[in-house]
Amino acid sequence: MTKPYAQRWHGEWVKLSELATLRLTYGDVGATAGPLPDGYHHVRKSAVIGRGRPRFDEAAARVMRWGMLRGAGVRVDASSEVAAVGSEVLVGFGPLRAPCRVVYVIDEASRRGFAYGTLPGHPESGEELFAVRYDPSTEEVHAEVVAFSRHATWWSKLGAPATSLAQRVITTRYLTAL
């Protein structure tokens, strides 16, 4: 954890420890693991980031330590060094942070990652998965981002074209961060 508090998008200062009492802002918890729910904007992107089991292991360790986010230029203040179910996270740029909570972790032989969901004060409502996958048949290592979201504030709705462009740009940056 780099800071115990940060300013949320709507201007209020919040402590990481206060996020534990908040409820997620959407009902489809865990849906990035399967079919994405209707009524949201969907993202499914992946890219080959290397080959071999050592590359997978290195990328998996980075993902679990918030590496896709930090490598993409996103500032992360988290309640844990490694993503774990229930970890609270403030993500964003500059002093502004959007609150999230890790809702599930993938820890399989050929796939690792985590998904977090939005908390009150986040400009969007939904869930995002950050993962890496190893394909033993080709030895390729893939970075993956899966998300569903919709605008949660009047100003994110008003700025929809800009926020949609920003989401596409940052998703590509997540994939190249590893």
mmCIF file of C-alpha atoms in Angstrom, residues 11-152:
data_model
loop_
_atom_site.group_PDB
_atom_site.id
_atom_site.type_symbol
_atom_site.label_atom_id
_atom_site.label_comp_id
_atom_site.label_asym_id
_atom_site.label_seq_id
_atom_site.Cartn_x
_atom_site.Cartn_y
_atom_site.Cartn_z
ATOM 1 C CA GLY A 11 -13.866 15.059 -4.672
ATOM 2 C CA GLU A 12 -14.318 13.290 -1.342
ATOM 3 C CA TRP A 13 -11.258 11.994 0.472
ATOM 4 C CA VAL A 14 -11.482 8.341 1.452
ATOM 5 C CA LYS A 15 -9.325 5.914 3.409
ATOM 6 C CA LEU A 16 -8.662 2.454 2.010
ATOM 7 C CA SER A 17 -9.891 1.017 5.301
ATOM 8 C CA GLU A 18 -13.289 2.695 4.737
ATOM 9 C CA LEU A 19 -13.854 0.857 1.448
ATOM 10 C CA ALA A 20 -14.470 -2.467 3.235
ATOM 11 C CA THR A 21 -17.883 -1.234 4.397
ATOM 12 C CA LEU A 22 -19.087 -0.295 0.894
ATOM 13 C CA ARG A 23 -21.230 -2.512 -1.342
ATOM 14 C CA LEU A 24 -20.379 -3.160 -4.982
ATOM 15 C CA THR A 25 -22.310 -0.958 -7.422
ATOM 16 C CA TYR A 26 -23.553 -3.768 -9.682
ATOM 17 C CA GLY A 27 -25.303 -7.101 -9.261
ATOM 18 C CA ASP A 28 -23.518 -9.343 -11.773
ATOM 19 C CA VAL A 29 -20.542 -10.121 -9.544
ATOM 20 C CA GLY A 30 -18.139 -12.572 -11.155
ATOM 21 C CA ALA A 31 -19.647 -12.273 -14.632
ATOM 22 C CA THR A 32 -16.270 -11.570 -16.271
ATOM 23 C CA ALA A 33 -15.611 -15.296 -15.770
ATOM 24 C CA GLY A 34 -18.302 -16.257 -18.292
ATOM 25 C CA PRO A 35 -20.939 -14.705 -20.542
ATOM 26 C CA LEU A 36 -21.023 -10.952 -20.034
ATOM 27 C CA PRO A 37 -24.337 -9.497 -18.827
ATOM 28 C CA ASP A 38 -26.667 -7.468 -21.024
ATOM 29 C CA GLY A 39 -27.042 -3.740 -20.442
ATOM 30 C CA TYR A 40 -23.328 -2.964 -20.250
ATOM 31 C CA HIS A 41 -20.506 -2.026 -22.612
ATOM 32 C CA HIS A 42 -18.349 -5.154 -23.130
ATOM 33 C CA VAL A 43 -14.594 -5.494 -23.611
ATOM 34 C CA ARG A 44 -12.750 -8.726 -24.501
ATOM 35 C CA LYS A 45 -9.166 -8.240 -25.650
ATOM 36 C CA SER A 46 -6.067 -10.389 -25.591
ATOM 37 C CA ALA A 47 -2.552 -10.269 -27.004
ATOM 38 C CA VAL A 48 0.374 -12.661 -27.198
ATOM 39 C CA ILE A 49 3.089 -11.318 -24.888
ATOM 40 C CA GLY A 50 5.697 -14.044 -25.197
ATOM 41 C CA ARG A 51 6.399 -17.747 -25.161
ATOM 42 C CA GLY A 52 7.283 -20.383 -22.578
ATOM 43 C CA ARG A 53 6.445 -21.321 -19.027
ATOM 44 C CA PRO A 54 9.058 -18.951 -17.488
ATOM 45 C CA ARG A 55 7.459 -16.022 -19.351
ATOM 46 C CA PHE A 56 4.028 -17.064 -18.078
ATOM 47 C CA ASP A 57 5.281 -17.322 -14.490
ATOM 48 C CA GLU A 58 6.914 -13.870 -14.664
ATOM 49 C CA ALA A 59 3.838 -12.245 -16.233
ATOM 50 C CA ALA A 60 1.497 -13.952 -13.745
ATOM 51 C CA ALA A 61 3.518 -12.641 -10.802
ATOM 52 C CA ARG A 62 3.349 -9.120 -12.239
ATOM 53 C CA VAL A 63 -0.407 -9.288 -12.857
ATOM 54 C CA MET A 64 -1.075 -10.378 -9.283
ATOM 55 C CA ARG A 65 0.981 -7.433 -7.977
ATOM 56 C CA TRP A 66 -1.116 -4.894 -9.939
ATOM 57 C CA GLY A 67 1.446 -4.875 -12.804
ATOM 58 C CA MET A 68 -1.011 -4.561 -15.703
ATOM 59 C CA LEU A 69 -2.441 -1.441 -14.098
ATOM 60 C CA ARG A 70 0.816 0.158 -12.977
ATOM 61 C CA GLY A 71 2.526 -0.704 -16.264
ATOM 62 C CA ALA A 72 -0.270 1.088 -18.117
ATOM 63 C CA GLY A 73 0.314 4.270 -16.103
ATOM 64 C CA VAL A 74 -2.563 3.768 -13.661
ATOM 65 C CA ARG A 75 -1.813 4.720 -10.083
ATOM 66 C CA VAL A 76 -2.743 1.969 -7.637
ATOM 67 C CA ASP A 77 -3.239 2.266 -3.883
ATOM 68 C CA ALA A 78 -4.206 -1.165 -2.567
ATOM 69 C CA SER A 79 -4.912 -2.783 0.775
ATOM 70 C CA SER A 80 -2.639 -5.710 -0.189
ATOM 71 C CA GLU A 81 0.623 -6.165 -2.086
ATOM 72 C CA VAL A 82 -0.869 -9.086 -4.028
ATOM 73 C CA ALA A 83 -4.421 -9.157 -5.384
ATOM 74 C CA ALA A 84 -6.657 -11.291 -3.163
ATOM 75 C CA VAL A 85 -10.412 -11.640 -2.824
ATOM 76 C CA GLY A 86 -11.593 -8.688 -0.750
ATOM 77 C CA SER A 87 -8.577 -6.455 -1.465
ATOM 78 C CA GLU A 88 -9.660 -2.839 -1.715
ATOM 79 C CA VAL A 89 -8.078 -0.730 -4.433
ATOM 80 C CA LEU A 90 -8.079 2.938 -5.397
ATOM 81 C CA VAL A 91 -7.118 3.300 -9.081
ATOM 82 C CA GLY A 92 -6.725 6.397 -11.197
ATOM 83 C CA PHE A 93 -4.550 9.223 -12.412
ATOM 84 C CA GLY A 94 -3.045 12.122 -10.471
ATOM 85 C CA PRO A 95 -4.628 12.586 -7.042
ATOM 86 C CA LEU A 96 -8.021 11.226 -8.146
ATOM 87 C CA ARG A 97 -8.861 7.580 -7.477
ATOM 88 C CA ALA A 98 -11.781 5.303 -8.262
ATOM 89 C CA PRO A 99 -12.604 2.693 -5.580
ATOM 90 C CA CYS A 100 -12.767 -1.035 -6.423
ATOM 91 C CA ARG A 101 -12.677 -4.415 -4.690
ATOM 92 C CA VAL A 102 -11.185 -7.702 -5.903
ATOM 93 C CA VAL A 103 -14.132 -10.092 -6.348
ATOM 94 C CA TYR A 104 -12.324 -13.242 -7.502
ATOM 95 C CA VAL A 105 -8.861 -14.608 -8.214
ATOM 96 C CA ILE A 106 -7.796 -17.146 -10.839
ATOM 97 C CA ASP A 107 -4.947 -19.406 -9.700
ATOM 98 C CA GLU A 108 -4.717 -22.260 -12.189
ATOM 99 C CA ALA A 109 -1.712 -24.027 -13.709
ATOM 100 C CA SER A 110 -2.116 -22.207 -17.038
ATOM 101 C CA ARG A 111 -4.121 -19.118 -16.069
ATOM 102 C CA ARG A 112 -3.700 -16.465 -13.370
ATOM 103 C CA GLY A 113 -5.315 -13.167 -12.629
ATOM 104 C CA PHE A 114 -8.025 -11.320 -10.776
ATOM 105 C CA ALA A 115 -11.189 -9.325 -11.327
ATOM 106 C CA TYR A 116 -12.279 -6.262 -9.452
ATOM 107 C CA GLY A 117 -15.636 -4.591 -9.205
ATOM 108 C CA THR A 118 -16.605 -0.970 -8.739
ATOM 109 C CA LEU A 119 -17.586 0.639 -5.448
ATOM 110 C CA PRO A 120 -19.577 3.855 -4.796
ATOM 111 C CA GLY A 121 -17.601 6.877 -6.007
ATOM 112 C CA HIS A 122 -16.324 5.148 -9.154
ATOM 113 C CA PRO A 123 -17.439 6.938 -12.360
ATOM 114 C CA GLU A 124 -18.390 3.570 -13.904
ATOM 115 C CA SER A 125 -20.306 0.552 -12.638
ATOM 116 C CA GLY A 126 -19.083 -2.940 -13.504
ATOM 117 C CA GLU A 127 -16.207 -5.383 -13.368
ATOM 118 C CA GLU A 128 -12.813 -5.876 -15.015
ATOM 119 C CA LEU A 129 -10.627 -8.985 -15.282
ATOM 120 C CA PHE A 130 -6.834 -8.862 -15.682
ATOM 121 C CA ALA A 131 -5.231 -12.225 -16.489
ATOM 122 C CA VAL A 132 -2.504 -14.140 -18.271
ATOM 123 C CA ARG A 133 -2.947 -17.509 -19.942
ATOM 124 C CA TYR A 134 -0.387 -20.102 -21.026
ATOM 125 C CA ASP A 135 -1.180 -22.335 -24.016
ATOM 126 C CA PRO A 136 0.947 -25.508 -23.622
ATOM 127 C CA SER A 137 0.318 -26.602 -27.231
ATOM 128 C CA THR A 138 1.912 -23.460 -28.707
ATOM 129 C CA GLU A 139 3.790 -22.252 -25.588
ATOM 130 C CA GLU A 140 2.279 -18.804 -26.194
ATOM 131 C CA VAL A 141 1.535 -16.526 -23.251
ATOM 132 C CA HIS A 142 -1.529 -14.301 -23.632
ATOM 133 C CA ALA A 143 -2.493 -11.207 -21.652
ATOM 134 C CA GLU A 144 -6.273 -10.860 -21.304
ATOM 135 C CA VAL A 145 -8.650 -8.088 -20.295
ATOM 136 C CA VAL A 146 -12.392 -8.716 -19.979
ATOM 137 C CA ALA A 147 -14.786 -6.062 -18.716
ATOM 138 C CA PHE A 148 -18.363 -4.916 -18.568
ATOM 139 C CA SER A 149 -19.302 -1.420 -17.497
ATOM 140 C CA ARG A 150 -21.807 1.379 -17.744
ATOM 141 C CA HIS A 151 -21.656 5.001 -16.684
ATOM 142 C CA ALA A 152 -22.445 5.612 -13.031
#
